[in-house]
Short mmCIF file of the C-alpha atoms (twelve columns), coordinates in Angstrom:
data_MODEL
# 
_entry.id   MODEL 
# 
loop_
_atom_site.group_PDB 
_atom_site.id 
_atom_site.type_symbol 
_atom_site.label_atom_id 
_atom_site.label_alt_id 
_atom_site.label_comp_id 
_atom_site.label_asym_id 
_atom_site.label_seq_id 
_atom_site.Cartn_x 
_atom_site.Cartn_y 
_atom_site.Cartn_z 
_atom_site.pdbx_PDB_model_num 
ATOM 1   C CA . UNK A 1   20.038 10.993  5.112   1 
ATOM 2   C CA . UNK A 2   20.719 13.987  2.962   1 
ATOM 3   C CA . UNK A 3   17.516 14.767  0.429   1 
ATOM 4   C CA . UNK A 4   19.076 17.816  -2.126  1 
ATOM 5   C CA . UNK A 5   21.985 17.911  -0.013  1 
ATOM 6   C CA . UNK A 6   24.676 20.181  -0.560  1 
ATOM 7   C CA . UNK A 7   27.195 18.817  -2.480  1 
ATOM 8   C CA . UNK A 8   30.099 18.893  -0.116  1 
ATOM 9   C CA . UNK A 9   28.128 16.472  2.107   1 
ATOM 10  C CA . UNK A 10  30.556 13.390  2.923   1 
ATOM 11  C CA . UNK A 11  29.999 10.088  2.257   1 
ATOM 12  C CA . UNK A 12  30.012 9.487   5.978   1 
ATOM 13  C CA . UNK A 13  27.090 11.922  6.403   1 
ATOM 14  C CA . UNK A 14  25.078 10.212  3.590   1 
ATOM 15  C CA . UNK A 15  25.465 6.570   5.814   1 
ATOM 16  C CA . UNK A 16  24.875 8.368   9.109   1 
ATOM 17  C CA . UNK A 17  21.362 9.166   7.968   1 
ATOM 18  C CA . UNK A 18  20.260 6.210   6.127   1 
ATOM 19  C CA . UNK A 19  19.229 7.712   2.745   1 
ATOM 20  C CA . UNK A 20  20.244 10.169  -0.122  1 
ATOM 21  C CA . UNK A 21  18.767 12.174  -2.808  1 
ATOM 22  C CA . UNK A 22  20.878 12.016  -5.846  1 
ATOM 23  C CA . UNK A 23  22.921 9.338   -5.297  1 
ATOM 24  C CA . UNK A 24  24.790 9.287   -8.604  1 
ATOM 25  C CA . UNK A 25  27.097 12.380  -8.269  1 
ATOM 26  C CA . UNK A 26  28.160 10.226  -4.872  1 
ATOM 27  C CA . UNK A 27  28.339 6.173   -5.451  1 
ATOM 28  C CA . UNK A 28  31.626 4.787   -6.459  1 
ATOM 29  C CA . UNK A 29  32.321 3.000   -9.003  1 
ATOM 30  C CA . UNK A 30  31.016 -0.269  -9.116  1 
ATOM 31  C CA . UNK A 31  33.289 -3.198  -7.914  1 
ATOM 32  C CA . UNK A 32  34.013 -6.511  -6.130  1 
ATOM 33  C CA . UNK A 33  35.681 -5.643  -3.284  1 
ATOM 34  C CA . UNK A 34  35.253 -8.885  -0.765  1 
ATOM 35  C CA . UNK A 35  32.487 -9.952  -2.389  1 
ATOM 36  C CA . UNK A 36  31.230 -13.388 -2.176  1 
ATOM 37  C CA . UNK A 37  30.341 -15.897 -4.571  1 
ATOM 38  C CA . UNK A 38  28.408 -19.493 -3.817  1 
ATOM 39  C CA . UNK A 39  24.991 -18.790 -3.451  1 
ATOM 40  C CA . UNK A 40  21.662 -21.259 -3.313  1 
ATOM 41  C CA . UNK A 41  20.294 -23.046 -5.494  1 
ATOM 42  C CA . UNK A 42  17.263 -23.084 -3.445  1 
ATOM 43  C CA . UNK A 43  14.359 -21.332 -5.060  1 
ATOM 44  C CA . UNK A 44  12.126 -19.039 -3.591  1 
ATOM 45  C CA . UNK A 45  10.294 -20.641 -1.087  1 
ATOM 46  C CA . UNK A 46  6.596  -21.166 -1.786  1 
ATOM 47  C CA . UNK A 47  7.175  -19.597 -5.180  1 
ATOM 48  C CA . UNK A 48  4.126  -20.308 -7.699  1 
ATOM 49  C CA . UNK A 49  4.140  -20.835 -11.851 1 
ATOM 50  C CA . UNK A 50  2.457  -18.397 -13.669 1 
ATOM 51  C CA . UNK A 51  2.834  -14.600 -14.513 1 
ATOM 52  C CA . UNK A 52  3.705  -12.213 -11.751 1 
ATOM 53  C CA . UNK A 53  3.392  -8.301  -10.899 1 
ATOM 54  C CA . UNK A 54  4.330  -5.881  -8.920  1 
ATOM 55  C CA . UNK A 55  3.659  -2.059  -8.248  1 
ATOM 56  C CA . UNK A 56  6.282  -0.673  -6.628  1 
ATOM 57  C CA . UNK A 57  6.477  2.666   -4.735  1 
ATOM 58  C CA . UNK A 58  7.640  4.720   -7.698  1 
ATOM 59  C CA . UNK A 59  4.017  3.943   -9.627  1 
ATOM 60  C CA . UNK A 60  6.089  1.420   -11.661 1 
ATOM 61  C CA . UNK A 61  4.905  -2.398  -12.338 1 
ATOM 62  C CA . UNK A 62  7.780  -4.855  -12.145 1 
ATOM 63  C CA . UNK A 63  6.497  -8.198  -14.244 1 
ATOM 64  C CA . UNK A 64  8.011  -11.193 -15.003 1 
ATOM 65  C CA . UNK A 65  6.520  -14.721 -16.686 1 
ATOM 66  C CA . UNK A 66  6.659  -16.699 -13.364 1 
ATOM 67  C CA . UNK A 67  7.041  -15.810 -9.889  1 
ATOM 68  C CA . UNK A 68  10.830 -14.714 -9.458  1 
ATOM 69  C CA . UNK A 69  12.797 -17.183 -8.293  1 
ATOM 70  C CA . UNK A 70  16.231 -15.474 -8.977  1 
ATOM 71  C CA . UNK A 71  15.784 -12.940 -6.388  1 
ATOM 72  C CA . UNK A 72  18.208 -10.228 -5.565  1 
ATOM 73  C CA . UNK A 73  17.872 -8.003  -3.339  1 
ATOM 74  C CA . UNK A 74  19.720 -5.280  -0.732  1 
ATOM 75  C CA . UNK A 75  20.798 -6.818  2.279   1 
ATOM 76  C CA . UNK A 76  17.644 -5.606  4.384   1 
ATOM 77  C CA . UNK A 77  14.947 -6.439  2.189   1 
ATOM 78  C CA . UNK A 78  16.731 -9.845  1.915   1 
ATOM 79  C CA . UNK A 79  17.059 -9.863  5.480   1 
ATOM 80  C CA . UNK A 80  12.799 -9.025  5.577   1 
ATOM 81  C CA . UNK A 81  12.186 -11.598 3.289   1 
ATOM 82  C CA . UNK A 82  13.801 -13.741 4.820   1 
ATOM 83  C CA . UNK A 83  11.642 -13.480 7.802   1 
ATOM 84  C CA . UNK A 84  8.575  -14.430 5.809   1 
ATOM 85  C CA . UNK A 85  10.084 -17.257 4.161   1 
ATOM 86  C CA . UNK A 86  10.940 -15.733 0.806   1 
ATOM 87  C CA . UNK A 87  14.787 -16.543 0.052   1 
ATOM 88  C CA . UNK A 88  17.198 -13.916 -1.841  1 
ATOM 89  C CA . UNK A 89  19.998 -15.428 -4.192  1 
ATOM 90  C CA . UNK A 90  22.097 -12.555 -4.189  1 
ATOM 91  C CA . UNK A 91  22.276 -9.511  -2.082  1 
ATOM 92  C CA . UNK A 92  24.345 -6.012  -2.181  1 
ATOM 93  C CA . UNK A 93  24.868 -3.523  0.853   1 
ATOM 94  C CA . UNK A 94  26.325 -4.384  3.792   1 
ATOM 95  C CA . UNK A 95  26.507 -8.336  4.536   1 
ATOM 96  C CA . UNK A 96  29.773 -9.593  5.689   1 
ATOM 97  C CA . UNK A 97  31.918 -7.854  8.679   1 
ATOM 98  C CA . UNK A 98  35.610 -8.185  8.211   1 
ATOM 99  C CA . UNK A 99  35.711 -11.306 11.007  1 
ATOM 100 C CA . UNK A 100 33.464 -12.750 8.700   1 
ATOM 101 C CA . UNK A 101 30.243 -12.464 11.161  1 
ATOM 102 C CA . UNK A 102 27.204 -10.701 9.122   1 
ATOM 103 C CA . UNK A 103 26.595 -7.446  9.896   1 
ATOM 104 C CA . UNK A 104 23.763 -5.899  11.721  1 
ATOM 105 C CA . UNK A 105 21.674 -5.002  8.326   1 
ATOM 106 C CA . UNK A 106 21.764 -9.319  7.423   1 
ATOM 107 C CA . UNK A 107 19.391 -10.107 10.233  1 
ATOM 108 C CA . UNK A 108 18.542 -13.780 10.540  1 
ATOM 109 C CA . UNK A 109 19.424 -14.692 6.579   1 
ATOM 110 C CA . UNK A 110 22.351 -17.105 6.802   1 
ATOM 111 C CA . UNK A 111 25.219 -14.860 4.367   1 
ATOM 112 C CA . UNK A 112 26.798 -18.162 3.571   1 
ATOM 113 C CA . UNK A 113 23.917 -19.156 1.162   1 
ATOM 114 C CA . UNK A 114 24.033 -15.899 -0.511  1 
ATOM 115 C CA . UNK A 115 26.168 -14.790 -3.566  1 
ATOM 116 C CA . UNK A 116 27.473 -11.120 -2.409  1 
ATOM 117 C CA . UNK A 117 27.385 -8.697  -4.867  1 
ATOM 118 C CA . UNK A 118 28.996 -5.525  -2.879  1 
ATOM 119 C CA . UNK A 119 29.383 -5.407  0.125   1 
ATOM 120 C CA . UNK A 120 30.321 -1.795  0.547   1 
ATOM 121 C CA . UNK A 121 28.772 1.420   -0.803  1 
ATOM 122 C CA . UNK A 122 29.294 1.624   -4.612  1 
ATOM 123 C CA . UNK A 123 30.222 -1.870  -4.687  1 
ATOM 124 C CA . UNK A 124 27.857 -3.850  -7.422  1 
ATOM 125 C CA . UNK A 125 29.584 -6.852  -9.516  1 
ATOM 126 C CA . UNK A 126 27.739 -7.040  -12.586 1 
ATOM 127 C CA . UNK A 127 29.181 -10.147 -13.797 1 
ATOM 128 C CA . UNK A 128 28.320 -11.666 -10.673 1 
ATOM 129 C CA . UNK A 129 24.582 -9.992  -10.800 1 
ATOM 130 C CA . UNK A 130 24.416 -11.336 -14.304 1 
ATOM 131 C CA . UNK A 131 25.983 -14.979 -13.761 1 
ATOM 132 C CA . UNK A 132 22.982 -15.177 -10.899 1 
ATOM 133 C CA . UNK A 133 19.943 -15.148 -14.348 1 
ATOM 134 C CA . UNK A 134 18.359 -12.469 -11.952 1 
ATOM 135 C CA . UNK A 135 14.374 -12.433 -12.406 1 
ATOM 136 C CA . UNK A 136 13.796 -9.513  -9.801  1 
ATOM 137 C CA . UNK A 137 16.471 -6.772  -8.197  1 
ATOM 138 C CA . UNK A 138 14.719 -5.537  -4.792  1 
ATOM 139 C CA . UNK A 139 16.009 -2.422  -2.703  1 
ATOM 140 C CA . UNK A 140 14.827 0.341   -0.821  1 
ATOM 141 C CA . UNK A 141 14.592 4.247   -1.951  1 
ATOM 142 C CA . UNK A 142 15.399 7.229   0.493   1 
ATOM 143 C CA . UNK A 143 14.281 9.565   -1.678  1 
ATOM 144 C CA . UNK A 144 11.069 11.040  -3.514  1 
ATOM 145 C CA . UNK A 145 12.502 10.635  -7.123  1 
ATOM 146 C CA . UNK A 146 13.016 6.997   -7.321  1 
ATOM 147 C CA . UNK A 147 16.803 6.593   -6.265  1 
ATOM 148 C CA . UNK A 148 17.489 2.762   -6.326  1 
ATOM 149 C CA . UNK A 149 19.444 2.588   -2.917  1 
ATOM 150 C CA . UNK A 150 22.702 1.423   -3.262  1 
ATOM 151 C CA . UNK A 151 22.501 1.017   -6.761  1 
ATOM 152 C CA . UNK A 152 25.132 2.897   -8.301  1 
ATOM 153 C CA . UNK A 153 23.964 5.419   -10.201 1 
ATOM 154 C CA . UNK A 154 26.637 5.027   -12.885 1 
ATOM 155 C CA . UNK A 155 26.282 1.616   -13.579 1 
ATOM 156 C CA . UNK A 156 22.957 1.541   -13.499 1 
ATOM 157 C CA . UNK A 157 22.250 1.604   -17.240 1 
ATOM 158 C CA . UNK A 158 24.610 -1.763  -16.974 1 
ATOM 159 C CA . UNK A 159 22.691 -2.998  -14.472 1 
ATOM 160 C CA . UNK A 160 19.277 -2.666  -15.877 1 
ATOM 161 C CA . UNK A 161 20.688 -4.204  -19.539 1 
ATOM 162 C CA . UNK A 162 20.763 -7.344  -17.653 1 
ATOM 163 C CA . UNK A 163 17.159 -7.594  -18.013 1 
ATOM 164 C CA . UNK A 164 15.376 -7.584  -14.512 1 
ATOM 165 C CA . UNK A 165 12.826 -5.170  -13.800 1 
ATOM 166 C CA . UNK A 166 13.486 -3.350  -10.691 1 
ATOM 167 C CA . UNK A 167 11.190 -2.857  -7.337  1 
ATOM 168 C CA . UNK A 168 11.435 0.253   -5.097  1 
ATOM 169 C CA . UNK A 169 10.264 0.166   -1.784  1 
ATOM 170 C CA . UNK A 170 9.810  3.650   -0.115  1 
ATOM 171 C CA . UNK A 171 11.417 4.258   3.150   1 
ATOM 172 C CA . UNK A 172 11.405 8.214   2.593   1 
ATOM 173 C CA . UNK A 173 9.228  10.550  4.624   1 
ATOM 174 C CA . UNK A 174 6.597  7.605   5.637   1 
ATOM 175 C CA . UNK A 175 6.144  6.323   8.709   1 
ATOM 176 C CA . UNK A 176 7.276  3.149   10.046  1 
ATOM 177 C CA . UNK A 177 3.921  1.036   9.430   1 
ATOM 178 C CA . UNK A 178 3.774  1.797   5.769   1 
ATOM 179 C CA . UNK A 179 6.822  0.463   4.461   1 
ATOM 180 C CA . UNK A 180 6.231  -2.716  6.873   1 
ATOM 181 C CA . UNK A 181 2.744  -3.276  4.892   1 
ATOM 182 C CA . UNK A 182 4.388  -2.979  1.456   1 
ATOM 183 C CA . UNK A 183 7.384  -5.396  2.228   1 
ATOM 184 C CA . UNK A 184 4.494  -7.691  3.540   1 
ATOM 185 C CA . UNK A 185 2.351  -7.185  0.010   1 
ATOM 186 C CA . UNK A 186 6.043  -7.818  -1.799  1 
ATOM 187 C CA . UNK A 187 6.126  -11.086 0.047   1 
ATOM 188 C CA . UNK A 188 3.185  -11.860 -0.466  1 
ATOM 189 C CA . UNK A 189 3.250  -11.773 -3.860  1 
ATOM 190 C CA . UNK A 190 6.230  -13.752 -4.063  1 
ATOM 191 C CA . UNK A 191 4.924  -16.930 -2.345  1 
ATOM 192 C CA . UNK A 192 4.611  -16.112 1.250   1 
ATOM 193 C CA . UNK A 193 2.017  -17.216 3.137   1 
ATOM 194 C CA . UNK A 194 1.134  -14.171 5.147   1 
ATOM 195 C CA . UNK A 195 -1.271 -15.767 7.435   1 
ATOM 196 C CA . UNK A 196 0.463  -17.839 8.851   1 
ATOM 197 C CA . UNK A 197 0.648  -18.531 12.535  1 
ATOM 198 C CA . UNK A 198 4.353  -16.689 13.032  1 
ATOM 199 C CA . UNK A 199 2.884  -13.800 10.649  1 
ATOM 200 C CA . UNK A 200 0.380  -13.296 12.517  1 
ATOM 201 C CA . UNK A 201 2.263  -13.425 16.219  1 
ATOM 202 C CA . UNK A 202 4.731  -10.778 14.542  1 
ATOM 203 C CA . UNK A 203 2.324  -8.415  13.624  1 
ATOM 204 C CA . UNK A 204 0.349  -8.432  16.590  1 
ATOM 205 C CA . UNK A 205 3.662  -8.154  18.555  1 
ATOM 206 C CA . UNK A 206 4.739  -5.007  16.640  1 
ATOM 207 C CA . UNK A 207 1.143  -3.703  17.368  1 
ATOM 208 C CA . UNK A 208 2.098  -4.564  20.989  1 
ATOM 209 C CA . UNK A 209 5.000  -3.017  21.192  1 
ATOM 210 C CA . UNK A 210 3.748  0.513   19.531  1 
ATOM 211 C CA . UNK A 211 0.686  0.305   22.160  1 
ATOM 212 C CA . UNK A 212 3.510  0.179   24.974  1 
ATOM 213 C CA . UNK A 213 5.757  2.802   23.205  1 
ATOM 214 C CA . UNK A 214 2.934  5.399   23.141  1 
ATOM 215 C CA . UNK A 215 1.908  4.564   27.094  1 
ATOM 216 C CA . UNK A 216 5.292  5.097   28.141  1 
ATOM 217 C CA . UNK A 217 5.540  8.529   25.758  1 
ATOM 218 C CA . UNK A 218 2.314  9.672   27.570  1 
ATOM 219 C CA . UNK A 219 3.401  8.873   31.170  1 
ATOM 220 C CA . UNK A 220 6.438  10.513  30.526  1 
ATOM 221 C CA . UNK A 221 6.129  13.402  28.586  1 
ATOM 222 C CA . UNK A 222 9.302  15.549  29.772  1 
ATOM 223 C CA . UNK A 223 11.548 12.278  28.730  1 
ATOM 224 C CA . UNK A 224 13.318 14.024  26.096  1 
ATOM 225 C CA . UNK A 225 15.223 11.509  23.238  1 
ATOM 226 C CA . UNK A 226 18.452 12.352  21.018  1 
ATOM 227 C CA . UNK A 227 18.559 9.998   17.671  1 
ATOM 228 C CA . UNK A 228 22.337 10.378  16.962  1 
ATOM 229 C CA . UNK A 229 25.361 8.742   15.021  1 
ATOM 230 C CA . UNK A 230 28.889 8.906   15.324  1 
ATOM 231 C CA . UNK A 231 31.606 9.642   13.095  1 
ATOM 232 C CA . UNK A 232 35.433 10.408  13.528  1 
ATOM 233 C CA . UNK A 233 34.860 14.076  13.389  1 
ATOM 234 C CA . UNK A 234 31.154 14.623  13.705  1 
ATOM 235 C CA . UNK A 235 28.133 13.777  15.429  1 
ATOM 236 C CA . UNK A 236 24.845 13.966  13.472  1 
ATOM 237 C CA . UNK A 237 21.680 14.421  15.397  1 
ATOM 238 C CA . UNK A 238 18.853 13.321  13.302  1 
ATOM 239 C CA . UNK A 239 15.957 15.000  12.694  1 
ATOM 240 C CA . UNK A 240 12.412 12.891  13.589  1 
ATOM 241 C CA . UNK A 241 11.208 13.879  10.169  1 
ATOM 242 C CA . UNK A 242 11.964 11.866  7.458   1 
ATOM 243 C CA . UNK A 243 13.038 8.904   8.925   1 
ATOM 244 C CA . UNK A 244 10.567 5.984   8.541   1 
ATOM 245 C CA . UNK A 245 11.199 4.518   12.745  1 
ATOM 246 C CA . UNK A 246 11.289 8.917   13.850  1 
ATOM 247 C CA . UNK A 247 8.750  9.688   12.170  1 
ATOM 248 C CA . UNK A 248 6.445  6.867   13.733  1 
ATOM 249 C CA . UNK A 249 7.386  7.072   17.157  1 
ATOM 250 C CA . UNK A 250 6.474  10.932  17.338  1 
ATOM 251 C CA . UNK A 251 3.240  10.104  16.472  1 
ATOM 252 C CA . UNK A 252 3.266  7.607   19.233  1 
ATOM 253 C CA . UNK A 253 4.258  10.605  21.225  1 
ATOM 254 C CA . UNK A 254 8.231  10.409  21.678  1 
ATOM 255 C CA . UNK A 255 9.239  13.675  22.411  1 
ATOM 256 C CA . UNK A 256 12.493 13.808  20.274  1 
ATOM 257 C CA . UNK A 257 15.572 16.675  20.730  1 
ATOM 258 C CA . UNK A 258 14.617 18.587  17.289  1 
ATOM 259 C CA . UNK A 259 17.696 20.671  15.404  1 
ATOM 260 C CA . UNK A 260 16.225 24.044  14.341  1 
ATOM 261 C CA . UNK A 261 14.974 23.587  10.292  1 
ATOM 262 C CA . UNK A 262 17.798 26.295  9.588   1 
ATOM 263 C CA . UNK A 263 20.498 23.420  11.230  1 
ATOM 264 C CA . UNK A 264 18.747 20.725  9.242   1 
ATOM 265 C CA . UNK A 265 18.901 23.159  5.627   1 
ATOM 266 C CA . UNK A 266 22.312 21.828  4.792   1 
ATOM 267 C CA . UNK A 267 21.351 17.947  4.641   1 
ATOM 268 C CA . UNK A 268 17.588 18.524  3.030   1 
ATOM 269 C CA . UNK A 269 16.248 18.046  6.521   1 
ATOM 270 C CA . UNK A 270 17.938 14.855  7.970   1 
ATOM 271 C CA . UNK A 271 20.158 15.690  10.225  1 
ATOM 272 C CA . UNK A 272 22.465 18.525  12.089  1 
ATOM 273 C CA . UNK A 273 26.361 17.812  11.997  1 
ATOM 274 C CA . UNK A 274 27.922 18.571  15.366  1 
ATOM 275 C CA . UNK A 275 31.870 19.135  16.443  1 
ATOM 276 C CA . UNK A 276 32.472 17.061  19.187  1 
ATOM 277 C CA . UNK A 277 33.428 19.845  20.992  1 
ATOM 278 C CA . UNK A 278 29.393 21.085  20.595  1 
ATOM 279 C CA . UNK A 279 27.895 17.259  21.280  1 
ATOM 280 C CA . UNK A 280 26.246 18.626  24.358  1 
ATOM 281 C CA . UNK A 281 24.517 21.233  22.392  1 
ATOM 282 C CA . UNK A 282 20.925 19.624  23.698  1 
ATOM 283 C CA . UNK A 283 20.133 18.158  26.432  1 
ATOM 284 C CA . UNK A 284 18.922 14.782  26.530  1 
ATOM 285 C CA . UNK A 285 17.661 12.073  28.705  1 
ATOM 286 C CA . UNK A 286 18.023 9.032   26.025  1 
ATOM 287 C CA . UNK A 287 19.972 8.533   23.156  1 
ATOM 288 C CA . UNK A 288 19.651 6.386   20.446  1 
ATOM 289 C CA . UNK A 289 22.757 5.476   18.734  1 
ATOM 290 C CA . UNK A 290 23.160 4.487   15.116  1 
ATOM 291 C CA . UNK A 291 23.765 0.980   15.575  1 
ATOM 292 C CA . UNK A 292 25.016 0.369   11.822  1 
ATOM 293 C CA . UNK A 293 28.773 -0.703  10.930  1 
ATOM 294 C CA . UNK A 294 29.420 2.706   9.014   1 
ATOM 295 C CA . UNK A 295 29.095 4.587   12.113  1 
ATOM 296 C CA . UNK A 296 31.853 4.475   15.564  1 
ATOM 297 C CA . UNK A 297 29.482 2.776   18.465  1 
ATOM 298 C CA . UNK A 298 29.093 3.694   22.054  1 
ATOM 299 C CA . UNK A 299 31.741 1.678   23.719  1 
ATOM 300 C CA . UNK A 300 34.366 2.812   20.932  1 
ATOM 301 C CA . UNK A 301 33.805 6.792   21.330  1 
ATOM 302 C CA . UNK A 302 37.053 8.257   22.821  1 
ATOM 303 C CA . UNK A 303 35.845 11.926  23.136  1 
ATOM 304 C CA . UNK A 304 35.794 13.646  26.562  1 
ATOM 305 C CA . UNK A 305 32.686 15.453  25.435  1 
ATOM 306 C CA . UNK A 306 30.466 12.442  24.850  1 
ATOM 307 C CA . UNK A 307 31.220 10.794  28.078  1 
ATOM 308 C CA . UNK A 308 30.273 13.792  30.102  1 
ATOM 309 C CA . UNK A 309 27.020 13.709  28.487  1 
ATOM 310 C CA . UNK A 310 23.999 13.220  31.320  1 
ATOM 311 C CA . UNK A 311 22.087 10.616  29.632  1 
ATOM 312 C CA . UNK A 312 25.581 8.482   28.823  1 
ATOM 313 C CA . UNK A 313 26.994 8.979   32.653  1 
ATOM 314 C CA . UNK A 314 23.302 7.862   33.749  1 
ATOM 315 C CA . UNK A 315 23.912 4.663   31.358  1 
ATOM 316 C CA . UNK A 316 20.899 6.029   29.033  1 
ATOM 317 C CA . UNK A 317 22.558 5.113   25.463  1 
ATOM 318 C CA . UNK A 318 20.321 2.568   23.150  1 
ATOM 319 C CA . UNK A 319 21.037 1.543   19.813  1 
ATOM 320 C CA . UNK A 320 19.264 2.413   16.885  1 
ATOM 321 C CA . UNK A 321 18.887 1.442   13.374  1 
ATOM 322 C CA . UNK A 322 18.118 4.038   10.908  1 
ATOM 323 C CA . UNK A 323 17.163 1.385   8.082   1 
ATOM 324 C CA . UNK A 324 15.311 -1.043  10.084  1 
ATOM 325 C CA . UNK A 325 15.127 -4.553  8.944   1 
ATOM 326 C CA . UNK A 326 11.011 -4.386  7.542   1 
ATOM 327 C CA . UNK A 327 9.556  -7.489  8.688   1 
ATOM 328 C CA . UNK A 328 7.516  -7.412  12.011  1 
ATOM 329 C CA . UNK A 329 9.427  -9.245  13.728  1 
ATOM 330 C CA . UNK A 330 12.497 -7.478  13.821  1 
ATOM 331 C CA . UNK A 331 10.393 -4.161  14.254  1 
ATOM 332 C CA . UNK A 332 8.739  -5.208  17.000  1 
ATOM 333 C CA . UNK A 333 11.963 -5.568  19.671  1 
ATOM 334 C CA . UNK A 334 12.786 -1.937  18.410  1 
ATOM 335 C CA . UNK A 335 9.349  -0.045  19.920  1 
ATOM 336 C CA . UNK A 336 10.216 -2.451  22.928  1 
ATOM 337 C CA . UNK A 337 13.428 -1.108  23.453  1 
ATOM 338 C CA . UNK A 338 12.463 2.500   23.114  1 
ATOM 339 C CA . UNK A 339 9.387  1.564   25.421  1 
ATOM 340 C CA . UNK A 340 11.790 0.023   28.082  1 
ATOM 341 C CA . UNK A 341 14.538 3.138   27.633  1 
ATOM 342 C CA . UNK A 342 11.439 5.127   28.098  1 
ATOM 343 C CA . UNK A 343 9.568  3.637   31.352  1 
ATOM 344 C CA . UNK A 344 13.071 3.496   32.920  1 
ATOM 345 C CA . UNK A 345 14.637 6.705   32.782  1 
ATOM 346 C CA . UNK A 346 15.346 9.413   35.027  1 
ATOM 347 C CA . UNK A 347 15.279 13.005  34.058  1 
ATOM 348 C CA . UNK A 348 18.854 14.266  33.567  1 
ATOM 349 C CA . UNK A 349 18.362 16.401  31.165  1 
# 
C-alpha cells in the first residue's frame, strides 16, 4: 500500500497493497451502504470490572473505567479477537460478500452477531457506531503517522465526538511476529486468557510453520516468488518491504522478485503497477496472489498474458493475504502454504 503516494494513485492501487499514507484526501464519504444492523448482546468474553489501559502503537494510552465491553473493531482485528475469545459488537471493513457469505478478512467470527458499520471503503455509519455505546474502536494503521485504517479521515472528528478512545495497531514496515505479539497483549488485556491450551498450540504452530518456511527457503535458494494482485487494468507486484507477512518471510530467507526502488518511487515503496501486456516482466517460479475481495482472483483473470506465465502454466499460483488475520492461528496455515509452494516447485523461471 501506497506510503506518500502520488496523488493520482487509484483507489484500486491503495486496496491492492493493503495500506495508505494519508488516507483522508482518498476515503469517501462516510455511509451505510449494505450495512448491517443486529448485533450481540454478548459481552466481551472473560471481560473483568475495574479500570483498563492500553498503549497503542502510536505512543497513545486508550483508557476506559472498566474493561470494554462495547468493542468495535475493523473486520480483522475482530476476526483476531475472535480467535482468542474476545468478541467485537460492531465491525467496519470488509464483512459481508454480496451472496451474503463473509468475506475472506471475517475469518471464523460469525457476521450474523455483528452490527456492520461499513462494509466498503469509506463506509462508517455513525449513528449506527453511536447507537452501539462504543467503549473501545480497534483497527489497524499502514502507515508511520497514525492513520486509523479505514477510518475515514473526514468523519473522523464525528467519529471521535462519540467518546471512545481509539487503539492503533501497527502493521507498517514491521515484520509479521510483531504485530501478532501486540494483538496478543490487546487481548490480553481485554480478558483473554492467553495461556490457554489452544493459545499455546497456535503459537507453537506458527513457530512451526516459520521453522519449515525458512528450511524450505534454504534448500531452495534459486526458488524465486512474485507477491502480486490483480486489477482490471493493472497488475501490482509488491515489494517485500513494508509489508508485515514480506517482510518476515525474507528474513526467513524467501527469495522474493524485487521491483527496482525507482519502480516502487511512485507508491512510497509498496508496489510496481504493471500493464498486462508487461505481467511477464520477471520471471517467477511462485506467485502469491492477493486473495482479498477488492482484487480479480486467479481463476477469473481473462488476459492472454497471465496465462502464459511459467509459474501459472506449471500450476504454481497461491493465494495471499496482504492484511493477514493477526491471531496465530490463522498465521500459522499461511508460512505452511508458502513452505509447501516452496518444497514443491520446479524451477521455471
Amino acid at each position: 500500500m501506497s506510503n506518500a503516494r502520488a496523488t493520482h494513485l487509484s483507489r484500486r492501487g491503495i486496496l491492492a497493497a493493503g495500506g495508505a499514507l494519508g488516507l483522508g484526501a482518498v476515503l469517501a464519504a462516510c455511509g451505510d451502504d449494505d450495512a448491517k444492523s443486529g448485533g450481540s448482546d454478548k459481552e466481551t468474553t472473560a471481560a473483568k470490572s475495574g479500570p483498563w489501559s492500553f498503549k497503542d502503537d502510536r505512543g497513545q494510552t486508550a483508557k476506559t473505567d472498566k474493561t470494554p465491553a462495547n468493542i468495535v473493531s475493523f473486520i480483522g482485528v475482530a476476526a483476531a479477537l475472535h480467535d482468542y475469545g474476545i468478541e467485537s459488537k460492531g465491525v467496519f471493513g470488509p464483512t459481508k460478500l454480496k451472496d451474503g457469505k463473509a468475506d475472506v478478512q471475517a475469518g471464523d467470527l460469525d457476521i450474523s452477531k455483528v452490527t456492520i458499520i461499513g462494509n466498503e471503503w469509506g463506509q462508517f455509519n455513525i449513528e449506527k457506531y453511536a447507537a452501539l455505546s462504543p467503549d473501545v474502536l480497534l483497527t489497524t494503521m499502514f502507515d508511520s503517522s497514525g492513520t486509523l485504517w479505514y477510518v475515514p479521515e473526514e468523519s473522523k472528528k464525528k467519529i471521535l465526538a462519540v467518546g471512545a478512545p481509539t487503539v492503533g495497531i501497527s502493521v507498517y514496515d514491521v515484520q509479521l511476529p510483531t504485530p501478532l505479539a501486540r494483538m496478543l497483549e490487546l487481548a490480553k488485556s481485554l480478558g483473554a486468557d492467553t495461556t490457554s491450551s489452544t493459545i499455546t498450540a497456535a503459537k507453537k504452530r506458527f513457530e512451526d510453520a516459520a521453522a519449515r518456511l525458512r528450511a524450505a527457503a534454504k534448500a531452495k535458494p534459486d526458488i524465486k516468488v512474485l507477491a502480486g494482485s490483480a486489477s482490471q487494468d493493472i497488475f501490482y507486484v509488491s515489494g517485500s518491504n513494508l509489508s508485515i507477512d514480506l517482510e518476515y518471510y525474507k528474513a526467513l530467507g524467501v527469495n522474493f522478485v524485487e521491483p527496482s526502488a525507482a519502480a516502487l518511487k511512485a507508491s512510497g515503496g509498496w508496489y510496481e503497477n504493471l500493464s498486462w501486456e508487461n505481467v511477464d516482466k520477471y520471471g517467477a517460479d511462485i506467485i502469491m496472489m492477493d486473495n482479498r475481495t477488492s482484487a480479480i482472483q486467479p481463476a477469473d483473470i481473462t488476459e492472454g498474458t497471465w496465462k502464459k506465465l511459467p509459474a501459472v502454466k506449471a500450476g504454481q499460483v497461491i493465494a495471499r493475504n496482504p492484511e493477514p488475520i493477526l491471531s496465530y492461528a490463522k498465521c500459522a496455515p499461511l508460512l505452511e502454504d508458502l513452505a509447501k509452494a516452496i518444497e514443491n516447485a520446479k524451477t521455471v523461471s
